[in-house]
Amino acid sequence: MLTEHTIEVRVRYQETDAQGRVHHANYITYFELARTEMLRAGGFNYKRMEADGTLLVVRDVECRYHLPAEFDDLLQVTVKTVKAKGARIELAYEIRREEDLVVEGKTLLACITREGKPTRIPDVLRLD
């Protein structure tokens, strides 16, 4: 399993608020994008996993804001797998503009069946 991945995101105008800064909710979207792309880069087929009846859902999310980002900034979003065993995956995120730390955060994912019952994460995602 790929345990760290970085993507670049260019801030789009519609992601900003009246002050021209990234609206706080969009950082969670950037986390999601980085997480999905890390899985894809690691050869994991999220769509097929869902079609087979296993889902990864966000159980907890944390986001700490350090500096504002603005329209047209190029951000580097890094996601790291901290823990992945049982039915949970813990991830940490950093969003930077060049060397400046803009945002850091965490998510805790739970692996569930379509019926909403906890299930073990797929072997390919486990860190042992």
PDB file of C-alpha atoms in Angstrom:
ATOM      1  CA  MET A   1       0.000   0.000   0.000  1.00  0.00           C
ATOM      2  CA  LEU A   2       1.155   3.507  -0.801  1.00  0.00           C
ATOM      3  CA  THR A   3       1.426   5.331   2.542  1.00  0.00           C
ATOM      4  CA  GLU A   4       2.199   8.905   1.439  1.00  0.00           C
ATOM      5  CA  HIS A   5       1.196  10.948  -1.568  1.00  0.00           C
ATOM      6  CA  THR A   6       1.274  14.601  -2.634  1.00  0.00           C
ATOM      7  CA  ILE A   7      -0.920  16.317  -5.187  1.00  0.00           C
ATOM      8  CA  GLU A   8      -1.096  19.913  -6.377  1.00  0.00           C
ATOM      9  CA  VAL A   9      -4.319  21.896  -6.299  1.00  0.00           C
ATOM     10  CA  ARG A  10      -4.774  25.290  -7.934  1.00  0.00           C
ATOM     11  CA  VAL A  11      -7.298  27.335  -5.937  1.00  0.00           C
ATOM     12  CA  ARG A  12     -10.268  28.118  -8.159  1.00  0.00           C
ATOM     13  CA  TYR A  13     -12.258  31.318  -7.851  1.00  0.00           C
ATOM     14  CA  GLN A  14     -15.439  29.520  -6.767  1.00  0.00           C
ATOM     15  CA  GLU A  15     -13.558  28.012  -3.789  1.00  0.00           C
ATOM     16  CA  THR A  16     -12.991  31.441  -2.247  1.00  0.00           C
ATOM     17  CA  ASP A  17     -15.116  33.631  -0.007  1.00  0.00           C
ATOM     18  CA  ALA A  18     -15.913  37.363  -0.239  1.00  0.00           C
ATOM     19  CA  GLN A  19     -12.390  38.188   0.981  1.00  0.00           C
ATOM     20  CA  GLY A  20     -10.819  36.156  -1.835  1.00  0.00           C
ATOM     21  CA  ARG A  21      -9.570  33.460   0.555  1.00  0.00           C
ATOM     22  CA  VAL A  22     -10.267  29.749   0.392  1.00  0.00           C
ATOM     23  CA  HIS A  23     -13.496  29.023   2.257  1.00  0.00           C
ATOM     24  CA  HIS A  24     -12.676  26.766   5.208  1.00  0.00           C
ATOM     25  CA  ALA A  25     -14.884  23.891   4.028  1.00  0.00           C
ATOM     26  CA  ASN A  26     -12.862  23.481   0.839  1.00  0.00           C
ATOM     27  CA  TYR A  27      -9.835  22.223   2.741  1.00  0.00           C
ATOM     28  CA  ILE A  28     -11.811  19.106   3.637  1.00  0.00           C
ATOM     29  CA  THR A  29     -12.473  18.637  -0.085  1.00  0.00           C
ATOM     30  CA  TYR A  30      -8.714  18.924  -0.725  1.00  0.00           C
ATOM     31  CA  PHE A  31      -8.147  16.211   1.908  1.00  0.00           C
ATOM     32  CA  GLU A  32     -10.644  13.975   0.106  1.00  0.00           C
ATOM     33  CA  LEU A  33      -9.018  14.595  -3.266  1.00  0.00           C
ATOM     34  CA  ALA A  34      -5.534  13.755  -1.942  1.00  0.00           C
ATOM     35  CA  ARG A  35      -6.812  10.604  -0.224  1.00  0.00           C
ATOM     36  CA  THR A  36      -8.584   9.368  -3.347  1.00  0.00           C
ATOM     37  CA  GLU A  37      -5.553  10.073  -5.526  1.00  0.00           C
ATOM     38  CA  MET A  38      -3.235   8.271  -3.077  1.00  0.00           C
ATOM     39  CA  LEU A  39      -5.428   5.180  -3.300  1.00  0.00           C
ATOM     40  CA  ARG A  40      -5.471   5.413  -7.094  1.00  0.00           C
ATOM     41  CA  ALA A  41      -1.681   5.918  -7.277  1.00  0.00           C
ATOM     42  CA  GLY A  42      -1.265   2.830  -5.084  1.00  0.00           C
ATOM     43  CA  GLY A  43      -3.256   0.741  -7.563  1.00  0.00           C
ATOM     44  CA  PHE A  44      -6.373   0.539  -5.401  1.00  0.00           C
ATOM     45  CA  ASN A  45      -9.721   0.544  -7.144  1.00  0.00           C
ATOM     46  CA  TYR A  46     -12.110   2.366  -4.794  1.00  0.00           C
ATOM     47  CA  LYS A  47     -14.999   2.126  -7.251  1.00  0.00           C
ATOM     48  CA  ARG A  48     -14.673  -1.659  -7.498  1.00  0.00           C
ATOM     49  CA  MET A  49     -14.461  -1.972  -3.688  1.00  0.00           C
ATOM     50  CA  GLU A  50     -17.753  -0.080  -3.368  1.00  0.00           C
ATOM     51  CA  ALA A  51     -19.349  -2.172  -6.114  1.00  0.00           C
ATOM     52  CA  ASP A  52     -18.357  -5.244  -4.061  1.00  0.00           C
ATOM     53  CA  GLY A  53     -20.218  -3.794  -1.058  1.00  0.00           C
ATOM     54  CA  THR A  54     -17.409  -2.362   1.088  1.00  0.00           C
ATOM     55  CA  LEU A  55     -17.395   1.367   1.865  1.00  0.00           C
ATOM     56  CA  LEU A  56     -14.906   3.736   3.506  1.00  0.00           C
ATOM     57  CA  VAL A  57     -16.691   6.508   5.375  1.00  0.00           C
ATOM     58  CA  VAL A  58     -15.306   9.488   7.262  1.00  0.00           C
ATOM     59  CA  ARG A  59     -15.888   8.984  10.981  1.00  0.00           C
ATOM     60  CA  ASP A  60     -13.901  11.975  12.258  1.00  0.00           C
ATOM     61  CA  VAL A  61     -12.203  14.958  10.666  1.00  0.00           C
ATOM     62  CA  GLU A  62      -9.941  17.602  12.177  1.00  0.00           C
ATOM     63  CA  CYS A  63      -8.658  20.719  10.462  1.00  0.00           C
ATOM     64  CA  ARG A  64      -6.273  23.330  11.874  1.00  0.00           C
ATOM     65  CA  TYR A  65      -5.841  26.553   9.916  1.00  0.00           C
ATOM     66  CA  HIS A  66      -2.472  28.347   9.986  1.00  0.00           C
ATOM     67  CA  LEU A  67      -2.440  30.723   7.011  1.00  0.00           C
ATOM     68  CA  PRO A  68      -5.017  31.748   4.420  1.00  0.00           C
ATOM     69  CA  ALA A  69      -4.815  30.550   0.840  1.00  0.00           C
ATOM     70  CA  GLU A  70      -6.163  32.702  -1.977  1.00  0.00           C
ATOM     71  CA  PHE A  71      -7.499  32.447  -5.494  1.00  0.00           C
ATOM     72  CA  ASP A  72      -4.904  31.060  -7.933  1.00  0.00           C
ATOM     73  CA  ASP A  73      -2.510  29.830  -5.225  1.00  0.00           C
ATOM     74  CA  LEU A  74      -0.850  26.522  -6.065  1.00  0.00           C
ATOM     75  CA  LEU A  75      -1.124  24.267  -3.031  1.00  0.00           C
ATOM     76  CA  GLN A  76       0.642  21.006  -2.275  1.00  0.00           C
ATOM     77  CA  VAL A  77      -1.618  18.586  -0.419  1.00  0.00           C
ATOM     78  CA  THR A  78       0.174  15.686   1.268  1.00  0.00           C
ATOM     79  CA  VAL A  79      -1.633  12.743   2.837  1.00  0.00           C
ATOM     80  CA  LYS A  80       0.073  10.130   5.020  1.00  0.00           C
ATOM     81  CA  THR A  81      -1.376   6.898   6.366  1.00  0.00           C
ATOM     82  CA  VAL A  82      -0.751   6.851  10.121  1.00  0.00           C
ATOM     83  CA  LYS A  83      -2.565   3.623  10.991  1.00  0.00           C
ATOM     84  CA  ALA A  84      -4.585   1.086   9.009  1.00  0.00           C
ATOM     85  CA  LYS A  85      -5.823  -2.030  10.724  1.00  0.00           C
ATOM     86  CA  GLY A  86      -9.045  -3.616  11.820  1.00  0.00           C
ATOM     87  CA  ALA A  87     -11.894  -1.529  10.428  1.00  0.00           C
ATOM     88  CA  ARG A  88     -10.140   1.871  10.622  1.00  0.00           C
ATOM     89  CA  ILE A  89      -7.697   3.985   8.676  1.00  0.00           C
ATOM     90  CA  GLU A  90      -6.136   7.087  10.229  1.00  0.00           C
ATOM     91  CA  LEU A  91      -4.677   9.691   7.882  1.00  0.00           C
ATOM     92  CA  ALA A  92      -2.769  12.951   8.407  1.00  0.00           C
ATOM     93  CA  TYR A  93      -2.705  15.877   5.972  1.00  0.00           C
ATOM     94  CA  GLU A  94      -0.592  18.951   5.329  1.00  0.00           C
ATOM     95  CA  ILE A  95      -1.461  21.659   2.858  1.00  0.00           C
ATOM     96  CA  ARG A  96       1.401  23.952   1.904  1.00  0.00           C
ATOM     97  CA  ARG A  97       1.943  26.899  -0.382  1.00  0.00           C
ATOM     98  CA  GLU A  98       5.583  26.417  -1.267  1.00  0.00           C
ATOM     99  CA  GLU A  99       7.239  26.097   2.173  1.00  0.00           C
ATOM    100  CA  ASP A 100       4.416  27.746   4.167  1.00  0.00           C
ATOM    101  CA  LEU A 101       2.114  25.477   6.163  1.00  0.00           C
ATOM    102  CA  VAL A 102      -1.447  26.584   5.390  1.00  0.00           C
ATOM    103  CA  VAL A 103      -3.528  23.795   6.950  1.00  0.00           C
ATOM    104  CA  GLU A 104      -2.990  20.509   8.726  1.00  0.00           C
ATOM    105  CA  GLY A 105      -5.569  17.898   9.540  1.00  0.00           C
ATOM    106  CA  LYS A 106      -6.562  14.319  10.225  1.00  0.00           C
ATOM    107  CA  THR A 107      -9.309  11.955   9.195  1.00  0.00           C
ATOM    108  CA  LEU A 108     -10.416   8.669  10.653  1.00  0.00           C
ATOM    109  CA  LEU A 109     -12.086   6.382   8.129  1.00  0.00           C
ATOM    110  CA  ALA A 110     -14.284   3.457   9.043  1.00  0.00           C
ATOM    111  CA  CYS A 111     -14.777   0.486   6.761  1.00  0.00           C
ATOM    112  CA  ILE A 112     -18.409  -0.642   6.646  1.00  0.00           C
ATOM    113  CA  THR A 113     -20.712  -2.865   4.639  1.00  0.00           C
ATOM    114  CA  ARG A 114     -23.587  -1.438   2.596  1.00  0.00           C
ATOM    115  CA  GLU A 115     -25.786  -2.236   5.588  1.00  0.00           C
ATOM    116  CA  GLY A 116     -23.656   0.071   7.763  1.00  0.00           C
ATOM    117  CA  LYS A 117     -21.929  -2.650   9.786  1.00  0.00           C
ATOM    118  CA  PRO A 118     -18.182  -2.417  10.536  1.00  0.00           C
ATOM    119  CA  THR A 119     -15.960  -4.734   8.525  1.00  0.00           C
ATOM    120  CA  ARG A 120     -12.211  -5.217   8.181  1.00  0.00           C
ATOM    121  CA  ILE A 121     -10.437  -2.961   5.735  1.00  0.00           C
ATOM    122  CA  PRO A 122      -9.277  -4.710   2.551  1.00  0.00           C
ATOM    123  CA  ASP A 123      -5.900  -6.460   2.893  1.00  0.00           C
ATOM    124  CA  VAL A 124      -4.333  -4.141   0.333  1.00  0.00           C
ATOM    125  CA  LEU A 125      -5.018  -1.129   2.604  1.00  0.00           C
ATOM    126  CA  ARG A 126      -3.792  -2.692   5.867  1.00  0.00           C
ATOM    127  CA  LEU A 127      -0.603  -1.631   7.605  1.00  0.00           C
ATOM    128  CA  ASP A 128       0.659  -4.476   9.766  1.00  0.00           C
TER     129      ASP A 128
END
